[in-house]
């Protein structure tokens, strides 16, 4: 069998921020879903000093993939090398390096290097990978620049919150209720219609029309990562007008009284749309309250029905 050809590409961007700040944001993978648009969820599998294994779920060319990567972090050199352990087809091998180059005390150059091969050197597959790597690299670097440079400015419009309901039932039953979103149209009064696609076990695309209190409906689309039976993480890819970002997760923690079921949300407000949605006099605080109330109301309603379901199965 002939040796597969290796493709090597490089993307760069200059960021108006100290190199150490940029490095830190890349190193802390738990923040990736809100920093990098393609990333849905990241989990640590192993950690040993500056070496780690992480699981990544991300979108690529309008679909979603997941893989496990090994990373070696070098804080002194401000570089991070990565290598996918079992790449998702059509990728045969994928790896690369982040290099953060200080240009001054307040500016850094980010170099993102990739090397990859396609399965059987297939030309169509290689073209697909070329497009995915180029699109995701440009998107990630642009998002990294935006997030680092506007971190202080967006503090006021970024917020997180969590709702928890104690359920006298099993974590599996509560997890099943949230996981089986294709049944939400029948189970949840605030859900009008649901379209659920499972790309692979535990990786879902969920699109649904949700009813508001005034009777109107709005459509949202999310990518979901389901980790039986303790967590379901998601990222909205079609957003309501008042949000530029919405990520979250459902968690199910067993305790002496059954299971504590929680719904967590992280939101970045779209300040450009506050006036058109809430009126000319509306403030950022008004938008925060409006979004939090809407999300919390739906989450608590869903958890309430999950509670009825799980306690009814005892």
Tab-separated table of C-alpha atoms in Angstrom:
chain	number	residue	atom	x	y	z
A	1	UNK	CA	0.000	0.000	0.000
A	2	UNK	CA	1.450	3.404	-0.939
A	3	UNK	CA	2.209	5.891	1.817
A	4	UNK	CA	-0.664	8.314	2.266
A	5	UNK	CA	0.166	11.912	1.433
A	6	UNK	CA	0.164	14.368	4.302
A	7	UNK	CA	-1.448	17.766	3.876
A	8	UNK	CA	0.003	20.634	5.943
A	9	UNK	CA	-1.759	23.988	6.291
A	10	UNK	CA	-1.313	27.099	8.420
A	11	UNK	CA	-3.665	29.854	9.541
A	12	UNK	CA	-2.690	33.008	11.434
A	13	UNK	CA	-4.248	36.012	13.095
A	14	UNK	CA	-3.016	39.002	15.104
A	15	UNK	CA	-4.797	39.732	18.388
A	16	UNK	CA	-4.645	42.921	20.439
A	17	UNK	CA	-4.063	41.236	23.785
A	18	UNK	CA	-1.137	39.885	25.821
A	19	UNK	CA	0.103	36.521	24.571
A	20	UNK	CA	-0.405	34.941	28.016
A	21	UNK	CA	-4.109	35.816	27.941
A	22	UNK	CA	-4.512	34.272	24.511
A	23	UNK	CA	-2.666	31.115	25.529
A	24	UNK	CA	-4.817	30.729	28.646
A	25	UNK	CA	-8.047	30.872	26.659
A	26	UNK	CA	-6.873	28.133	24.292
A	27	UNK	CA	-5.513	25.984	27.123
A	28	UNK	CA	-8.762	26.058	29.138
A	29	UNK	CA	-10.880	23.740	26.996
A	30	UNK	CA	-13.949	23.963	29.250
A	31	UNK	CA	-14.554	27.431	27.769
A	32	UNK	CA	-14.322	26.346	24.139
A	33	UNK	CA	-18.083	25.976	23.487
A	34	UNK	CA	-18.601	29.686	24.187
A	35	UNK	CA	-15.338	30.815	22.550
A	36	UNK	CA	-15.270	28.767	19.339
A	37	UNK	CA	-18.477	28.569	17.255
A	38	UNK	CA	-17.863	25.014	15.882
A	39	UNK	CA	-17.324	23.496	19.360
A	40	UNK	CA	-20.367	21.910	21.020
A	41	UNK	CA	-18.790	20.301	24.094
A	42	UNK	CA	-15.366	19.283	25.453
A	43	UNK	CA	-14.627	16.783	28.230
A	44	UNK	CA	-11.368	15.913	29.944
A	45	UNK	CA	-10.669	12.173	29.811
A	46	UNK	CA	-7.226	12.157	31.457
A	47	UNK	CA	-4.781	14.708	32.866
A	48	UNK	CA	-1.141	14.148	33.786
A	49	UNK	CA	0.881	17.312	34.253
A	50	UNK	CA	1.033	19.120	30.929
A	51	UNK	CA	-0.353	16.153	29.000
A	52	UNK	CA	-4.052	15.450	28.646
A	53	UNK	CA	-6.684	13.584	26.660
A	54	UNK	CA	-9.826	15.443	25.718
A	55	UNK	CA	-13.048	14.480	23.935
A	56	UNK	CA	-14.358	17.071	21.485
A	57	UNK	CA	-17.734	17.339	19.808
A	58	UNK	CA	-17.885	19.966	17.044
A	59	UNK	CA	-19.671	20.896	13.850
A	60	UNK	CA	-17.933	20.543	10.476
A	61	UNK	CA	-19.474	21.469	7.117
A	62	UNK	CA	-23.064	21.547	8.470
A	63	UNK	CA	-22.791	18.236	10.334
A	64	UNK	CA	-21.371	17.207	13.719
A	65	UNK	CA	-18.392	14.991	14.561
A	66	UNK	CA	-16.665	13.835	17.718
A	67	UNK	CA	-13.153	12.605	18.453
A	68	UNK	CA	-10.571	12.197	21.207
A	69	UNK	CA	-7.300	14.141	21.110
A	70	UNK	CA	-4.075	14.107	23.066
A	71	UNK	CA	-2.609	17.499	23.917
A	72	UNK	CA	0.771	18.584	25.222
A	73	UNK	CA	0.768	22.034	26.799
A	74	UNK	CA	3.956	24.103	26.988
A	75	UNK	CA	3.157	27.300	28.928
A	76	UNK	CA	6.720	28.601	28.706
A	77	UNK	CA	6.914	28.297	24.919
A	78	UNK	CA	3.201	29.168	24.722
A	79	UNK	CA	2.502	26.271	22.386
A	80	UNK	CA	-0.037	23.438	22.444
A	81	UNK	CA	0.332	20.383	20.240
A	82	UNK	CA	-2.634	18.117	19.553
A	83	UNK	CA	-3.234	14.801	17.827
A	84	UNK	CA	-6.550	13.037	17.237
A	85	UNK	CA	-6.445	9.454	18.548
A	86	UNK	CA	-9.239	8.010	16.427
A	87	UNK	CA	-10.231	10.559	13.791
A	88	UNK	CA	-13.797	10.681	12.515
A	89	UNK	CA	-14.151	9.545	8.870
A	90	UNK	CA	-13.248	10.652	6.263
A	91	UNK	CA	-10.149	11.765	8.235
A	92	UNK	CA	-7.347	9.189	8.475
A	93	UNK	CA	-5.051	11.310	10.661
A	94	UNK	CA	-5.241	14.811	12.120
A	95	UNK	CA	-2.954	16.847	14.326
A	96	UNK	CA	-1.314	20.208	14.692
A	97	UNK	CA	-0.015	22.961	16.944
A	98	UNK	CA	-1.163	26.244	18.416
A	99	UNK	CA	1.740	28.704	18.714
A	100	UNK	CA	1.260	32.040	20.462
A	101	UNK	CA	3.923	34.549	19.429
A	102	UNK	CA	4.266	37.728	21.531
A	103	UNK	CA	4.601	40.798	19.306
A	104	UNK	CA	4.523	43.302	22.168
A	105	UNK	CA	3.132	43.506	25.680
A	106	UNK	CA	-0.336	44.108	24.249
A	107	UNK	CA	-0.307	42.172	20.974
A	108	UNK	CA	0.189	38.551	19.911
A	109	UNK	CA	0.292	36.538	16.711
A	110	UNK	CA	-1.537	33.201	16.796
A	111	UNK	CA	-0.340	30.452	14.463
A	112	UNK	CA	-2.655	27.446	13.989
A	113	UNK	CA	-0.960	24.565	12.165
A	114	UNK	CA	-2.720	21.420	10.922
A	115	UNK	CA	-1.477	18.254	9.273
A	116	UNK	CA	-3.910	15.604	8.048
A	117	UNK	CA	-4.613	12.736	5.666
A	118	UNK	CA	-7.803	11.394	4.120
A	119	UNK	CA	-8.809	7.730	4.262
A	120	UNK	CA	-7.328	5.954	1.202
A	121	UNK	CA	-6.102	9.342	-0.062
A	122	UNK	CA	-9.556	9.829	-1.570
A	123	UNK	CA	-9.616	13.129	-3.474
A	124	UNK	CA	-13.231	13.993	-2.592
A	125	UNK	CA	-12.616	13.238	1.080
A	126	UNK	CA	-9.460	15.344	1.077
A	127	UNK	CA	-11.383	18.228	-0.472
A	128	UNK	CA	-14.027	17.877	2.272
A	129	UNK	CA	-11.320	17.950	4.958
A	130	UNK	CA	-9.601	20.916	3.303
A	131	UNK	CA	-12.852	22.863	3.419
A	132	UNK	CA	-13.678	21.847	6.997
A	133	UNK	CA	-10.201	22.677	8.331
A	134	UNK	CA	-10.079	25.992	6.493
A	135	UNK	CA	-13.573	27.042	7.569
A	136	UNK	CA	-13.171	25.957	11.183
A	137	UNK	CA	-9.671	27.435	11.503
A	138	UNK	CA	-10.764	30.815	10.173
A	139	UNK	CA	-13.890	30.736	12.357
A	140	UNK	CA	-11.955	29.704	15.476
A	141	UNK	CA	-9.248	32.328	15.011
A	142	UNK	CA	-11.783	35.095	14.350
A	143	UNK	CA	-13.800	34.040	17.393
A	144	UNK	CA	-10.649	33.847	19.519
A	145	UNK	CA	-9.710	37.391	18.464
A	146	UNK	CA	-13.217	38.679	19.203
A	147	UNK	CA	-13.459	36.950	22.581
A	148	UNK	CA	-10.032	38.057	23.796
A	149	UNK	CA	-10.289	41.636	22.582
A	150	UNK	CA	-13.839	42.206	23.840
A	151	UNK	CA	-13.683	40.141	27.037
A	152	UNK	CA	-14.164	43.118	29.347
A	153	UNK	CA	-16.797	44.716	27.149
A	154	UNK	CA	-18.901	41.549	27.064
A	155	UNK	CA	-18.774	40.830	30.803
A	156	UNK	CA	-22.019	42.727	31.348
A	157	UNK	CA	-23.874	40.860	28.605
A	158	UNK	CA	-22.551	37.392	29.503
A	159	UNK	CA	-24.190	35.502	32.335
A	160	UNK	CA	-24.868	31.982	33.613
A	161	UNK	CA	-27.519	30.502	35.881
A	162	UNK	CA	-28.858	27.141	36.984
A	163	UNK	CA	-32.193	25.652	38.103
A	164	UNK	CA	-32.354	22.450	40.164
A	165	UNK	CA	-35.291	20.185	41.000
A	166	UNK	CA	-35.133	17.315	43.502
A	167	UNK	CA	-36.788	14.186	42.109
A	168	UNK	CA	-37.757	11.082	44.058
A	169	UNK	CA	-36.759	8.726	41.258
A	170	UNK	CA	-33.782	7.341	39.360
A	171	UNK	CA	-31.194	9.297	37.390
A	172	UNK	CA	-31.769	6.942	34.443
A	173	UNK	CA	-35.462	7.786	34.199
A	174	UNK	CA	-34.825	11.535	34.373
A	175	UNK	CA	-31.997	11.241	31.848
A	176	UNK	CA	-34.239	9.209	29.518
A	177	UNK	CA	-36.924	11.905	29.625
A	178	UNK	CA	-34.463	14.638	28.591
A	179	UNK	CA	-32.675	12.387	26.106
A	180	UNK	CA	-35.904	11.369	24.331
A	181	UNK	CA	-36.531	14.853	22.982
A	182	UNK	CA	-38.354	13.398	19.979
A	183	UNK	CA	-41.285	12.827	22.388
A	184	UNK	CA	-41.313	16.361	23.804
A	185	UNK	CA	-44.094	17.460	21.431
A	186	UNK	CA	-46.398	15.060	23.296
A	187	UNK	CA	-44.837	15.430	26.752
A	188	UNK	CA	-44.200	19.178	27.061
A	189	UNK	CA	-47.013	21.739	26.588
A	190	UNK	CA	-44.579	24.538	25.626
A	191	UNK	CA	-43.109	22.509	22.733
A	192	UNK	CA	-45.152	22.727	19.520
A	193	UNK	CA	-43.096	20.519	17.184
A	194	UNK	CA	-39.806	18.605	17.374
A	195	UNK	CA	-37.350	17.326	14.787
A	196	UNK	CA	-34.608	15.106	16.251
A	197	UNK	CA	-31.747	13.529	14.317
A	198	UNK	CA	-29.221	11.218	15.987
A	199	UNK	CA	-26.039	11.405	13.913
A	200	UNK	CA	-24.329	8.753	16.046
A	201	UNK	CA	-25.049	7.324	19.503
A	202	UNK	CA	-25.292	10.265	21.888
A	203	UNK	CA	-24.772	12.989	19.247
A	204	UNK	CA	-28.027	14.704	18.331
A	205	UNK	CA	-29.361	17.590	16.261
A	206	UNK	CA	-32.509	18.942	17.930
A	207	UNK	CA	-34.755	21.471	16.212
A	208	UNK	CA	-37.995	22.552	17.832
A	209	UNK	CA	-40.710	25.188	17.807
A	210	UNK	CA	-41.412	26.510	21.295
A	211	UNK	CA	-44.542	28.366	22.397
A	212	UNK	CA	-44.187	31.614	24.322
A	213	UNK	CA	-46.683	32.906	26.886
A	214	UNK	CA	-48.225	35.243	24.302
A	215	UNK	CA	-48.972	32.305	22.009
A	216	UNK	CA	-46.211	33.021	19.500
A	217	UNK	CA	-43.679	30.345	18.554
A	218	UNK	CA	-39.962	30.560	17.856
A	219	UNK	CA	-37.646	28.003	16.307
A	220	UNK	CA	-34.364	26.914	17.863
A	221	UNK	CA	-31.809	24.371	16.698
A	222	UNK	CA	-29.216	22.765	18.974
A	223	UNK	CA	-26.448	20.217	18.830
A	224	UNK	CA	-26.597	17.904	21.861
A	225	UNK	CA	-24.036	15.568	23.421
A	226	UNK	CA	-25.709	12.898	25.565
A	227	UNK	CA	-23.531	11.168	28.178
A	228	UNK	CA	-25.605	8.414	29.839
A	229	UNK	CA	-26.879	8.818	32.432
A	230	UNK	CA	-25.336	11.844	34.094
A	231	UNK	CA	-25.159	14.721	31.587
A	232	UNK	CA	-26.567	16.177	28.368
A	233	UNK	CA	-24.653	19.184	27.025
A	234	UNK	CA	-25.895	21.354	24.176
A	235	UNK	CA	-25.176	24.404	22.081
A	236	UNK	CA	-27.780	26.340	20.158
A	237	UNK	CA	-26.851	26.947	16.532
A	238	UNK	CA	-30.087	28.770	15.625
A	239	UNK	CA	-30.682	31.479	18.193
A	240	UNK	CA	-33.508	33.803	19.246
A	241	UNK	CA	-32.991	37.490	18.449
A	242	UNK	CA	-31.810	38.465	21.934
A	243	UNK	CA	-28.876	36.033	22.071
A	244	UNK	CA	-25.566	35.698	20.223
A	245	UNK	CA	-24.646	32.599	22.259
A	246	UNK	CA	-26.533	30.008	24.282
A	247	UNK	CA	-24.869	26.899	25.690
A	248	UNK	CA	-25.954	24.709	28.542
A	249	UNK	CA	-26.248	21.289	30.067
A	250	UNK	CA	-28.602	19.050	31.996
A	251	UNK	CA	-27.068	17.095	34.877
A	252	UNK	CA	-28.486	14.241	36.955
A	253	UNK	CA	-26.817	13.601	40.312
A	254	UNK	CA	-28.112	10.808	42.523
A	255	UNK	CA	-28.401	11.452	46.254
A	256	UNK	CA	-30.108	10.002	49.320
A	257	UNK	CA	-33.491	11.400	48.263
A	258	UNK	CA	-33.366	10.353	44.622
A	259	UNK	CA	-31.727	12.616	42.047
A	260	UNK	CA	-30.936	16.321	41.808
A	261	UNK	CA	-31.742	17.300	38.204
A	262	UNK	CA	-30.287	20.614	37.048
A	263	UNK	CA	-30.478	22.794	33.956
A	264	UNK	CA	-27.561	25.220	33.441
A	265	UNK	CA	-27.462	28.054	30.888
A	266	UNK	CA	-24.701	30.386	29.670
A	267	UNK	CA	-25.886	33.299	27.537
A	268	UNK	CA	-24.362	36.231	25.653
A	269	UNK	CA	-26.945	38.890	24.863
A	270	UNK	CA	-27.324	40.441	21.422
A	271	UNK	CA	-27.459	44.099	22.430
A	272	UNK	CA	-28.210	45.213	18.849
A	273	UNK	CA	-31.685	43.660	19.092
A	274	UNK	CA	-32.765	44.785	22.570
A	275	UNK	CA	-34.663	47.853	21.354
A	276	UNK	CA	-36.477	46.032	18.538
A	277	UNK	CA	-37.547	43.162	20.810
A	278	UNK	CA	-38.199	44.897	24.134
A	279	UNK	CA	-38.700	48.551	23.164
A	280	UNK	CA	-36.553	51.669	22.863
A	281	UNK	CA	-36.343	52.204	26.625
A	282	UNK	CA	-35.234	48.652	27.442
A	283	UNK	CA	-31.842	48.218	29.125
A	284	UNK	CA	-29.298	45.407	29.216
A	285	UNK	CA	-30.669	44.485	32.646
A	286	UNK	CA	-34.176	44.249	31.170
A	287	UNK	CA	-32.853	41.913	28.473
A	288	UNK	CA	-31.020	39.778	31.042
A	289	UNK	CA	-34.198	39.439	33.105
A	290	UNK	CA	-36.314	38.673	30.045
A	291	UNK	CA	-33.971	35.978	28.698
A	292	UNK	CA	-33.359	34.413	32.096
A	293	UNK	CA	-37.086	34.270	32.858
A	294	UNK	CA	-37.874	32.708	29.483
A	295	UNK	CA	-35.134	30.062	29.680
A	296	UNK	CA	-35.707	29.311	33.347
A	297	UNK	CA	-39.470	28.966	32.842
A	298	UNK	CA	-38.993	26.397	30.076
A	299	UNK	CA	-36.260	24.541	31.969
A	300	UNK	CA	-38.272	24.300	35.166
A	301	UNK	CA	-41.346	23.190	33.209
A	302	UNK	CA	-39.303	20.465	31.513
A	303	UNK	CA	-37.811	19.354	34.847
A	304	UNK	CA	-41.290	19.337	36.383
A	305	UNK	CA	-42.584	16.952	33.720
A	306	UNK	CA	-39.412	14.855	34.043
A	307	UNK	CA	-40.139	14.646	37.774
A	308	UNK	CA	-43.680	13.368	37.124
A	309	UNK	CA	-42.332	10.820	34.653
A	310	UNK	CA	-39.539	9.512	36.898
A	311	UNK	CA	-41.613	9.408	40.073
A	312	UNK	CA	-44.393	7.650	38.154
A	313	UNK	CA	-41.924	4.897	37.163
A	314	UNK	CA	-40.964	4.051	40.770
